[in-house]
Short mmCIF file of C-alpha atoms in Angstrom, two decimals:
data_model
loop_
_atom_site.label_atom_id
_atom_site.label_comp_id
_atom_site.label_asym_id
_atom_site.label_seq_id
_atom_site.Cartn_x
_atom_site.Cartn_y
_atom_site.Cartn_z
CA MET A 240 27.29 48.65 -127.65
CA GLU A 241 24.80 46.23 -126.14
CA ARG A 242 27.48 44.95 -123.85
CA ARG A 243 28.18 48.45 -122.55
CA LYS A 244 24.52 49.10 -121.80
CA PHE A 245 24.33 45.80 -119.95
CA ILE A 246 27.35 46.59 -117.75
CA ILE A 247 26.06 50.11 -116.98
CA GLY A 248 22.61 48.71 -116.18
CA ALA A 249 24.07 45.96 -113.95
CA GLY A 250 26.23 48.50 -112.09
CA ALA A 251 23.24 50.80 -111.53
CA LEU A 252 21.16 47.87 -110.29
CA ALA A 253 23.90 46.75 -107.84
CA THR A 254 24.34 50.29 -106.51
CA GLY A 255 20.60 50.79 -106.04
CA SER A 256 20.06 47.42 -104.34
CA SER A 257 23.01 47.87 -101.94
CA ALA A 258 21.64 51.25 -100.92
CA ALA A 259 18.25 49.71 -100.25
CA VAL A 260 19.60 46.66 -98.37
CA GLY A 261 22.51 48.26 -96.48
CA THR A 262 20.53 50.83 -94.45
CA GLY A 263 19.62 48.56 -91.50
CA ALA A 264 22.68 49.27 -89.29
CA LEU A 265 21.86 50.13 -85.66
CA SER A 266 23.66 53.07 -84.13
CA SER A 267 22.19 52.99 -80.63
CA GLN A 268 19.62 51.23 -78.45
CA SER A 269 18.68 51.29 -74.78
CA SER A 270 16.56 48.52 -73.25
CA THR A 271 15.51 48.09 -69.64
CA ARG A 272 15.47 44.51 -68.31
CA SER A 273 14.89 43.14 -64.83
CA VAL A 274 17.76 41.64 -62.85
CA SER A 275 17.50 39.72 -59.61
CA ALA A 276 20.48 38.59 -57.54
CA ALA A 277 20.34 37.32 -53.97
CA VAL A 278 23.35 38.12 -51.80
CA VAL A 279 23.48 35.61 -48.94
CA ASN A 280 25.78 34.73 -46.04
CA ASP A 281 28.99 32.86 -46.88
CA ASN A 282 27.56 29.55 -45.69
CA LYS A 283 24.67 29.76 -48.20
CA GLY A 284 26.58 31.00 -51.29
CA LEU A 285 27.56 29.03 -54.38
CA VAL A 286 30.92 28.50 -52.72
CA GLY A 287 29.90 27.80 -49.13
CA LEU A 288 32.23 28.81 -46.32
CA ASN A 289 30.80 26.79 -43.46
CA VAL A 290 31.56 26.54 -39.76
CA ASP A 291 28.66 24.30 -38.77
CA ASP A 292 29.60 20.91 -40.27
CA SER A 293 29.91 18.02 -37.80
CA SER A 294 33.40 17.20 -39.16
CA LEU A 295 34.78 20.55 -37.94
CA GLU A 296 36.42 20.69 -34.52
CA ASN A 297 37.95 24.16 -34.10
CA THR A 298 35.09 26.39 -35.16
CA GLU A 299 35.60 28.70 -32.18
CA TYR A 300 38.24 30.43 -34.34
CA ALA A 301 35.78 31.04 -37.20
CA SER A 302 32.67 33.20 -37.14
CA TYR A 303 30.50 35.31 -39.41
CA GLU A 304 30.62 39.10 -39.37
CA ASP A 305 28.03 40.74 -41.62
CA GLY A 306 27.57 37.37 -43.31
CA GLN A 307 31.27 36.93 -44.13
CA LEU A 308 33.61 34.31 -42.68
CA THR A 309 36.14 35.78 -40.24
CA LEU A 310 39.06 33.90 -38.67
CA THR A 311 40.29 35.09 -35.26
CA PHE A 312 43.15 33.44 -33.36
CA GLU A 313 43.36 35.81 -30.41
CA GLY A 314 41.93 34.08 -27.39
CA ALA A 315 40.41 30.81 -26.35
CA SER A 316 36.73 30.49 -25.74
CA ASN A 317 36.92 27.04 -24.18
CA SER A 318 34.88 26.45 -21.08
CA GLY A 319 37.49 24.41 -19.19
CA ALA A 320 39.60 25.31 -16.18
CA PHE A 321 42.31 26.84 -18.41
CA SER A 322 40.13 28.97 -20.66
CA SER A 323 41.65 32.41 -20.26
CA SER A 324 44.23 32.67 -23.05
CA ASP A 325 44.71 36.00 -24.81
CA GLY A 326 46.49 34.77 -27.94
CA LEU A 327 49.20 32.61 -29.44
CA ASN A 328 52.58 31.74 -27.90
CA PRO A 329 55.71 33.35 -29.39
CA ASP A 330 58.26 31.24 -31.27
CA SER A 331 55.73 28.44 -31.79
CA THR A 332 54.14 26.38 -34.51
CA LEU A 333 50.44 25.89 -33.90
CA TYR A 334 48.00 23.67 -35.79
CA PHE A 335 44.26 24.27 -35.79
CA ASP A 336 42.66 21.32 -37.61
CA ASN A 337 39.26 21.60 -39.31
CA VAL A 338 38.51 25.29 -38.64
CA PHE A 339 36.10 25.87 -41.56
CA GLN A 340 34.83 24.15 -44.66
CA ILE A 341 34.86 25.22 -48.31
CA ARG A 342 31.93 23.54 -50.01
CA ASN A 343 30.96 23.61 -53.70
CA GLN A 344 27.22 24.30 -53.56
CA GLY A 345 26.96 24.91 -57.30
CA GLU A 346 26.55 22.57 -60.26
CA ASP A 347 30.05 22.53 -61.81
CA THR A 348 33.37 21.19 -60.55
CA LEU A 349 35.42 24.07 -59.19
CA ALA A 350 39.17 24.61 -58.89
CA ILE A 351 39.74 26.26 -55.50
CA ASP A 352 42.76 27.93 -53.94
CA ILE A 353 43.41 30.30 -51.04
CA ASP A 354 45.39 33.46 -51.75
CA LYS A 355 47.03 34.63 -48.53
CA SER A 356 49.03 37.52 -50.03
CA GLY A 357 46.70 39.98 -48.25
CA LEU A 358 48.08 38.95 -44.83
CA ASP A 359 50.78 40.94 -43.04
CA ASN A 360 52.85 37.74 -42.68
CA PRO A 361 51.63 35.32 -45.37
CA THR A 362 54.58 32.93 -45.01
CA ALA A 363 53.66 32.33 -41.37
CA PHE A 364 50.30 30.80 -42.37
CA THR A 365 49.50 27.51 -44.05
CA PHE A 366 45.89 26.72 -44.98
CA TYR A 367 45.93 22.93 -45.24
CA GLY A 368 43.18 20.57 -46.25
CA ALA A 369 41.39 17.73 -44.52
CA TRP A 370 38.85 15.29 -45.85
CA THR A 371 35.33 15.91 -44.61
CA ASN A 372 35.77 12.84 -42.42
CA GLY A 373 38.26 15.02 -40.49
CA LYS A 374 41.46 13.23 -41.58
CA ASN A 375 44.21 15.71 -42.49
CA MET A 376 45.84 15.66 -45.91
CA ASN A 377 49.22 17.46 -45.53
CA ARG A 378 49.51 19.93 -42.66
CA ASP A 379 52.69 21.53 -44.03
CA SER A 380 51.48 22.72 -47.45
CA ASP A 381 48.68 24.99 -48.59
CA TRP A 382 45.70 23.17 -50.03
CA ASN A 383 44.47 23.82 -53.50
CA GLY A 384 42.44 21.45 -55.57
CA GLN A 385 39.06 20.72 -57.02
CA ALA A 386 35.66 20.21 -55.45
CA SER A 387 32.85 18.49 -57.31
CA ALA A 388 29.31 19.78 -57.01
CA GLY A 389 28.00 19.04 -53.51
CA HIS A 390 31.45 18.26 -52.08
CA GLY A 391 34.01 20.22 -50.15
CA VAL A 392 37.13 20.23 -48.08
CA ASN A 393 37.79 21.16 -44.47
CA ILE A 394 40.52 23.74 -43.94
CA GLY A 395 42.95 23.79 -41.05
CA VAL A 396 45.36 26.60 -40.23
CA LYS A 397 49.03 26.24 -39.32
CA ILE A 398 50.54 29.38 -37.77
CA GLU A 399 54.25 29.93 -37.12
CA THR A 400 54.63 32.82 -34.67
CA PRO A 401 57.67 35.11 -34.35
CA ASP A 402 60.19 35.07 -31.48
CA ASN A 403 59.05 38.41 -30.08
CA VAL A 404 55.67 39.22 -28.60
CA ASP A 405 53.80 41.65 -30.84
CA ALA A 406 50.10 42.18 -30.16
CA ASN A 407 49.53 43.53 -33.70
CA TRP A 408 51.62 40.92 -35.48
CA GLU A 409 48.93 39.76 -37.90
CA THR A 410 45.99 41.30 -39.64
CA GLY A 411 44.79 41.13 -43.18
CA ASN A 412 42.62 39.13 -45.54
CA ILE A 413 42.68 35.89 -47.43
CA VAL A 414 40.94 35.44 -50.77
CA ILE A 415 39.26 32.15 -51.60
CA ASN A 416 39.32 31.75 -55.38
CA ALA A 417 36.98 29.33 -57.10
CA ASN A 418 36.60 28.89 -60.85
CA ASP A 419 35.35 26.36 -63.34
CA PRO A 420 38.48 24.86 -64.94
CA ASN A 421 36.46 24.09 -68.09
CA ASP A 422 35.33 27.71 -68.58
CA GLN A 423 37.17 29.25 -71.52
CA ASN A 424 36.91 32.76 -69.98
CA ASN A 425 39.20 31.95 -67.01
CA ASN A 426 42.38 32.20 -69.09
#
């Protein structure tokens, strides 16, 4: 009999204590916190897209529109005697070395690549790399690689034009992807 009273008493104690302890679950909460984020021009962002580095030589094809880097290969803006071109020659392969620079202005090493699938004719474009001393890496393959904090790579553009003249041959966008290869959330 004593054993039965003990088991009943222990069960009642466990039930009563779990009811007292288990009532702290939160169903809902709303908290207001301040957030501050500065949106800056491409040349000042964590991944800088620069056109003003002394190692760049063809920056007339790169500009900023509403703070974003824009590449335009439509006409020459040279100030020489033959400065009145309207675009690129048909059935040609053209190289524009050191057009803009991708610079890691953050604190972590970044893996960087250029996605050109948003172009009308992505296979006609190669975005190749050059060291910041201006020396080209490989002009016939797209650059992708890593940039340590405070370092970058100059980007040149190879364009292979079609046989026929088409004023609206190319439009579109490129996407410059940068991620921390050590970040577990990138997978």
